[in-house]
């Protein structure tokens, strides 16, 4: 797990201007920092390199002739200080030396400017993980004491200053769409669904792009006959659509199959243009249950949970594990926002490989859980035909503030 150091001490004349870094240094070299991140004035577009101006400002109570504030490097991340995914490093040191005041004990203000380049691959990966903002984190030091500061950089949802339509004289196939982000959800707004047989369901792909061109893709679905093992996808519908430059577009799937019980997977596989977004297609999972599934879960065998223990704070190293159920071929981890949830509507979840009885959560699941909340999770086991055969108790788990 990546964590950033945090030390909290006495506040001395703290103030914030643009950035939230505030220092106070006395004989014990105390440091202080606002816990909220600074907000960059400029947003960045996923997949487009950007240069933004940051300014770290604060105060140092200089004891003696001088004090030097330094920062060795910075890091890009999504998430928060305890639960985050690191995306890149900026090996550019910052340094400012401050002279002591004529009369000791007075605070000396400082400002450190930084021209930050956000690489295209960093913002693209942040968007692919479902983040709406990117964090840029630095650790500053003075007199041997360290303190962390954090800038929040918003991610544009689509390219700015873009035209609204293709030029009528242009051939859309002559240019290549510049895909920045592909977000896939069901028409219910969720990324995991558990529904009754026969319920109407569609998937919606939201594409952000910055160049006009022609998009070619295929909606594909894998049915319960194969999702318990190696998923085999079959085409549902071909998509060929001319896209206007620099816009956001939503593409809806045809009605998804919901007639038979079991686990299904659906995806939009983009065949043209080639980009990082179609190297590994975004996939959604949904489970179709018969009308008596809720009763089946209530009467199913009990899965014994091993870890994590109740009320632990979730982080990237939290391992979920349980005892194997005889005859079970697949398991699913489900998350709810209530201790007595509507068991047909988990808010998110994770489907596992056959017979897998331990797992770490993926970044996409992490990014769907709000900070400072209590959630409830359980494990459900399925047989070779996708029927529920066992389920665990609901166990509370916390997310960091």
XYZ file of C-alpha atoms in Angstrom:
401
model
C 0.000 0.000 0.000
C 1.288 3.434 -0.862
C 0.863 5.962 1.942
C 1.972 9.522 2.343
C 3.465 10.672 5.665
C 1.333 12.968 7.799
C 2.347 14.733 11.020
C 0.044 17.169 12.784
C 1.327 19.746 15.271
C 0.517 23.182 16.721
C -0.946 25.679 14.251
C 1.068 28.914 13.997
C -0.485 31.746 11.977
C -1.775 29.353 9.318
C -3.144 30.720 6.070
C -3.991 29.397 2.637
C -3.632 31.129 -0.736
C -4.124 28.883 -3.785
C -2.261 26.059 -2.065
C -2.827 24.502 1.320
C 0.773 24.115 2.470
C 1.396 25.906 5.781
C 4.573 25.594 7.858
C 5.454 26.770 11.348
C 8.987 26.190 12.555
C 10.194 26.726 16.111
C 12.948 25.156 18.161
C 11.235 21.797 17.640
C 10.769 22.465 13.875
C 6.970 22.125 13.788
C 5.047 21.855 10.487
C 1.353 22.279 9.733
C -0.822 21.580 6.724
C -4.464 22.073 5.811
C -6.073 18.650 5.391
C -8.104 19.658 2.308
C -6.338 19.516 -1.062
C -5.592 22.648 -3.027
C -7.549 23.008 -6.252
C -5.700 23.773 -9.473
C -7.195 26.628 -11.476
C -6.794 24.702 -14.739
C -8.405 21.362 -15.623
C -6.777 18.822 -17.931
C -8.244 16.709 -20.713
C -7.645 12.935 -20.434
C -5.128 11.753 -23.008
C -3.829 15.258 -23.772
C -0.517 16.515 -22.345
C -1.034 19.703 -20.326
C 1.149 22.279 -18.576
C -0.354 23.979 -15.526
C 0.941 26.564 -13.065
C 0.919 25.655 -9.372
C 1.942 27.783 -6.415
C 2.692 26.443 -2.952
C 2.388 29.225 -0.331
C 2.723 29.310 3.428
C 4.700 30.658 6.373
C 7.853 29.628 8.163
C 8.799 30.891 11.583
C 12.528 31.294 10.937
C 14.666 30.706 14.010
C 18.213 31.887 13.394
C 19.672 33.306 10.205
C 17.798 31.185 7.628
C 15.519 28.232 6.924
C 15.301 26.124 3.750
C 12.078 24.499 2.545
C 12.636 21.610 0.104
C 10.668 18.987 -1.828
C 12.502 16.180 -3.628
C 9.783 15.127 -6.088
C 6.048 14.872 -6.720
C 3.652 12.014 -7.476
C 0.444 11.687 -9.488
C -2.292 9.541 -7.944
C -6.026 8.880 -7.866
C -7.897 8.107 -4.667
C -6.806 9.598 -1.354
C -3.832 9.558 0.979
C -4.506 6.074 2.347
C -6.347 4.400 -0.533
C -4.794 5.408 -3.814
C -3.218 4.258 -7.038
C 0.047 5.963 -7.970
C 0.231 6.913 -11.647
C 3.601 8.600 -12.106
C 6.500 10.521 -10.609
C 7.855 14.014 -11.270
C 11.556 14.002 -10.330
C 11.859 17.788 -10.155
C 13.071 19.202 -6.814
C 11.724 22.435 -5.333
C 13.676 24.614 -2.940
C 13.442 28.029 -1.298
C 15.750 29.552 1.333
C 14.311 32.182 3.646
C 16.273 34.727 5.651
C 15.503 35.178 9.309
C 13.597 38.284 10.449
C 15.342 41.172 12.135
C 13.526 40.281 15.350
C 13.297 36.547 16.002
C 10.009 34.707 16.253
C 8.171 36.443 13.401
C 6.689 34.319 10.617
C 8.154 34.680 7.119
C 5.844 34.146 4.148
C 7.040 32.149 1.159
C 5.792 31.073 -2.263
C 7.196 28.311 -4.486
C 6.065 28.301 -8.113
C 5.942 25.066 -10.094
C 5.249 24.633 -13.801
C 3.793 21.132 -13.842
C 3.531 18.999 -16.977
C 0.751 16.395 -16.761
C 1.656 13.602 -19.232
C -1.079 12.346 -21.554
C -0.734 8.769 -20.299
C -1.240 9.868 -16.671
C -4.534 11.697 -17.258
C -5.705 8.943 -19.619
C -5.096 6.246 -17.018
C -6.770 8.313 -14.281
C -9.885 8.638 -16.434
C -9.805 4.929 -17.296
C -9.867 4.167 -13.552
C -13.089 6.164 -13.245
C -11.569 9.200 -11.499
C -12.955 12.713 -12.029
C -9.859 14.375 -10.629
C -6.135 13.725 -10.451
C -4.076 14.343 -7.313
C -0.555 15.737 -7.375
C 1.220 15.116 -4.078
C 4.485 16.530 -2.730
C 6.279 16.062 0.566
C 7.975 19.244 1.830
C 10.675 19.333 4.494
C 12.227 21.971 6.720
C 14.763 21.353 9.487
C 14.301 17.588 9.164
C 10.511 17.564 9.589
C 8.303 16.486 6.662
C 4.750 17.411 5.692
C 2.564 16.427 2.731
C 0.692 18.803 0.411
C -1.842 17.842 -2.228
C -3.205 19.545 -5.350
C -6.473 18.323 -6.920
C -6.532 18.687 -10.718
C -9.947 18.286 -12.369
C -10.311 16.039 -15.422
C -12.384 17.443 -18.266
C -15.264 15.180 -19.224
C -14.783 16.080 -22.885
C -12.426 18.186 -24.951
C -13.091 21.970 -24.640
C -13.665 24.461 -27.476
C -14.766 21.741 -29.855
C -16.983 22.054 -32.896
C -20.482 20.645 -32.692
C -20.597 18.771 -35.972
C -18.581 17.353 -38.796
C -17.801 19.661 -41.672
C -20.336 18.735 -44.346
C -17.583 18.726 -46.954
C -15.298 16.392 -45.006
C -15.035 12.645 -45.214
C -15.316 11.312 -41.644
C -13.323 8.225 -42.569
C -10.366 10.426 -43.541
C -9.539 11.246 -39.924
C -9.094 9.090 -36.866
C -11.173 9.670 -33.764
C -8.986 10.551 -30.777
C -10.531 8.549 -27.931
C -9.714 9.835 -24.441
C -12.091 7.824 -22.298
C -14.718 5.093 -22.520
C -17.150 4.785 -19.600
C -19.560 1.858 -19.557
C -22.683 1.663 -17.383
C -26.093 0.115 -17.430
C -29.111 2.287 -18.193
C -29.788 2.188 -14.431
C -26.580 4.159 -13.875
C -24.835 1.246 -12.154
C -21.785 -0.766 -13.175
C -23.009 -3.969 -11.532
C -26.605 -5.196 -11.774
C -28.532 -8.097 -10.293
C -31.995 -8.351 -11.846
C -34.963 -10.686 -12.104
C -35.424 -12.810 -15.204
C -37.100 -10.930 -18.038
C -36.164 -7.446 -16.772
C -35.277 -5.023 -19.573
C -31.643 -3.918 -19.419
C -29.303 -1.961 -21.696
C -25.678 -0.885 -21.500
C -24.606 2.672 -22.351
C -21.077 3.572 -23.450
C -20.055 7.214 -22.994
C -17.086 8.146 -25.202
C -14.969 11.277 -24.803
C -12.903 12.188 -27.859
C -11.094 15.147 -29.376
C -10.956 14.557 -33.143
C -13.641 13.944 -35.726
C -13.798 10.611 -37.480
C -15.552 7.305 -37.870
C -16.047 4.903 -34.987
C -16.414 1.166 -35.597
C -17.323 -1.098 -32.691
C -19.252 -4.220 -31.738
C -21.559 -4.780 -28.772
C -20.792 -8.267 -27.445
C -22.227 -10.434 -24.682
C -21.089 -13.583 -22.882
C -23.885 -15.761 -21.484
C -23.955 -17.981 -18.364
C -22.871 -21.030 -20.358
C -19.335 -19.585 -20.546
C -18.983 -16.883 -17.859
C -18.380 -19.375 -15.075
C -15.198 -20.381 -16.913
C -13.445 -18.607 -19.791
C -15.965 -16.089 -21.127
C -16.853 -16.488 -24.813
C -18.388 -13.374 -26.374
C -20.838 -13.325 -29.261
C -21.841 -10.213 -31.231
C -25.071 -8.414 -30.390
C -24.850 -5.442 -32.742
C -22.319 -3.713 -34.992
C -21.827 0.031 -34.489
C -20.606 2.426 -37.183
C -20.997 6.079 -36.290
C -19.522 9.377 -37.481
C -18.413 11.468 -34.502
C -18.040 15.249 -34.338
C -14.697 16.618 -33.191
C -14.112 17.140 -29.504
C -17.446 15.980 -28.185
C -18.946 13.433 -25.850
C -21.303 10.815 -27.246
C -23.430 8.096 -25.643
C -24.027 4.829 -27.502
C -26.714 2.481 -26.210
C -26.647 -1.269 -26.656
C -29.614 -3.280 -27.894
C -31.679 -5.021 -25.222
C -29.447 -7.401 -23.293
C -30.447 -11.046 -22.837
C -32.103 -11.601 -19.455
C -34.172 -14.734 -19.997
C -32.015 -17.316 -18.246
C -30.576 -17.255 -14.746
C -26.844 -16.786 -14.366
C -23.998 -14.338 -14.811
C -23.616 -12.350 -18.043
C -20.890 -10.019 -19.295
C -21.282 -7.255 -21.853
C -18.743 -5.013 -23.574
C -18.333 -2.552 -26.425
C -15.303 -3.757 -28.381
C -13.900 -0.885 -30.457
C -12.330 -2.068 -33.703
C -11.412 1.363 -35.126
C -9.621 3.595 -34.320
C -6.833 1.798 -32.491
C -6.150 3.333 -29.065
C -5.344 2.514 -25.462
C -9.099 2.473 -24.817
C -9.689 -0.673 -26.887
C -6.553 -2.620 -25.927
C -8.589 -4.162 -23.076
C -12.326 -3.490 -23.576
C -14.276 -2.213 -20.578
C -16.609 -4.982 -19.401
C -19.779 -4.920 -17.302
C -21.255 -7.879 -15.456
C -24.854 -8.541 -14.552
C -26.613 -11.408 -12.881
C -30.088 -12.639 -13.757
C -31.935 -14.281 -10.896
C -35.163 -16.235 -10.856
C -38.056 -14.933 -8.757
C -37.144 -17.202 -5.839
C -33.457 -16.196 -5.732
C -33.842 -14.031 -2.618
C -35.367 -16.994 -0.804
C -32.614 -19.210 -2.224
C -29.973 -16.940 -0.703
C -31.789 -16.905 2.639
C -31.886 -20.712 2.681
C -28.485 -21.311 1.062
C -25.508 -22.816 2.817
C -23.437 -20.338 4.811
C -20.034 -19.268 3.518
C -17.564 -18.569 6.322
C -15.689 -15.295 5.837
C -12.013 -15.261 6.823
C -10.979 -11.666 6.121
C -11.223 -8.770 6.528
C -12.596 -8.567 10.064
C -15.682 -6.392 10.648
C -15.313 -2.594 10.667
C -11.792 -2.512 9.278
C -10.845 0.513 7.157
C -10.502 -0.540 3.538
C -7.250 0.028 1.657
C -5.556 -1.333 -1.448
C -3.927 -4.179 0.527
C -7.162 -5.400 2.131
C -7.548 -9.068 1.223
C -10.999 -10.613 0.978
C -11.005 -14.356 1.663
C -13.439 -17.108 2.648
C -13.714 -20.871 2.926
C -14.473 -22.903 -0.187
C -17.980 -24.303 -0.602
C -18.084 -27.873 -1.893
C -19.457 -27.877 -5.440
C -19.105 -24.125 -5.969
C -17.555 -23.146 -9.279
C -17.588 -19.343 -9.015
C -17.878 -16.607 -6.395
C -18.984 -12.992 -6.408
C -18.203 -10.244 -3.862
C -21.125 -7.830 -3.461
C -21.201 -4.410 -1.740
C -24.276 -2.701 -0.270
C -24.809 0.686 1.367
C -27.226 -0.674 3.973
C -27.172 -3.486 6.519
C -30.591 -4.581 5.244
C -30.176 -4.013 1.516
C -32.435 -4.813 -1.352
C -30.529 -7.967 -2.194
C -31.249 -7.529 -5.897
C -29.357 -4.217 -6.080
C -25.725 -4.270 -4.886
C -24.029 -0.938 -5.563
C -20.865 -2.568 -6.893
C -19.084 -5.875 -6.841
C -16.429 -8.161 -8.207
C -16.794 -11.427 -10.093
C -13.931 -13.856 -9.667
C -12.244 -16.586 -11.628
C -13.505 -20.147 -11.123
C -12.914 -21.514 -7.611
C -11.012 -18.377 -6.497
C -11.497 -17.853 -2.737
C -9.437 -14.721 -2.121
C -9.113 -11.391 -3.884
C -8.019 -7.775 -3.696
C -10.458 -5.160 -4.952
C -9.792 -3.639 -8.349
C -9.278 0.096 -8.845
C -12.627 0.372 -10.608
C -14.417 -0.992 -7.515
C -12.447 1.318 -5.203
C -13.396 4.359 -7.249
C -17.114 3.573 -6.859
C -16.988 3.624 -3.051
C -17.405 7.015 -1.385
C -14.984 8.167 1.298
C -15.961 8.226 4.966
C -18.774 5.676 4.580
C -19.763 2.327 6.037
C -20.519 -0.395 3.497
C -21.599 -4.018 3.869
C -20.166 -6.862 1.817
C -20.844 -10.514 1.311
C -19.745 -13.422 -0.873
C -22.169 -15.476 -2.987
C -21.280 -18.874 -4.496
C -22.646 -20.296 -7.763
C -22.733 -23.778 -9.198
C -21.820 -24.761 -12.761
C -25.245 -23.657 -14.021
C -25.068 -20.208 -12.415
C -27.456 -21.022 -9.565
C -26.908 -19.610 -6.058
C -25.776 -22.367 -3.738
C -24.237 -20.502 -0.773
C -23.852 -17.007 0.660
C -22.029 -15.372 3.545
C -23.287 -12.996 6.201
C -23.202 -9.254 5.557
C -20.061 -7.767 7.116
C -19.421 -4.019 7.664
C -16.345 -2.316 6.211
C -15.282 1.349 6.360
C -13.740 3.693 3.819
C -11.192 6.251 4.937
C -12.323 9.878 5.489
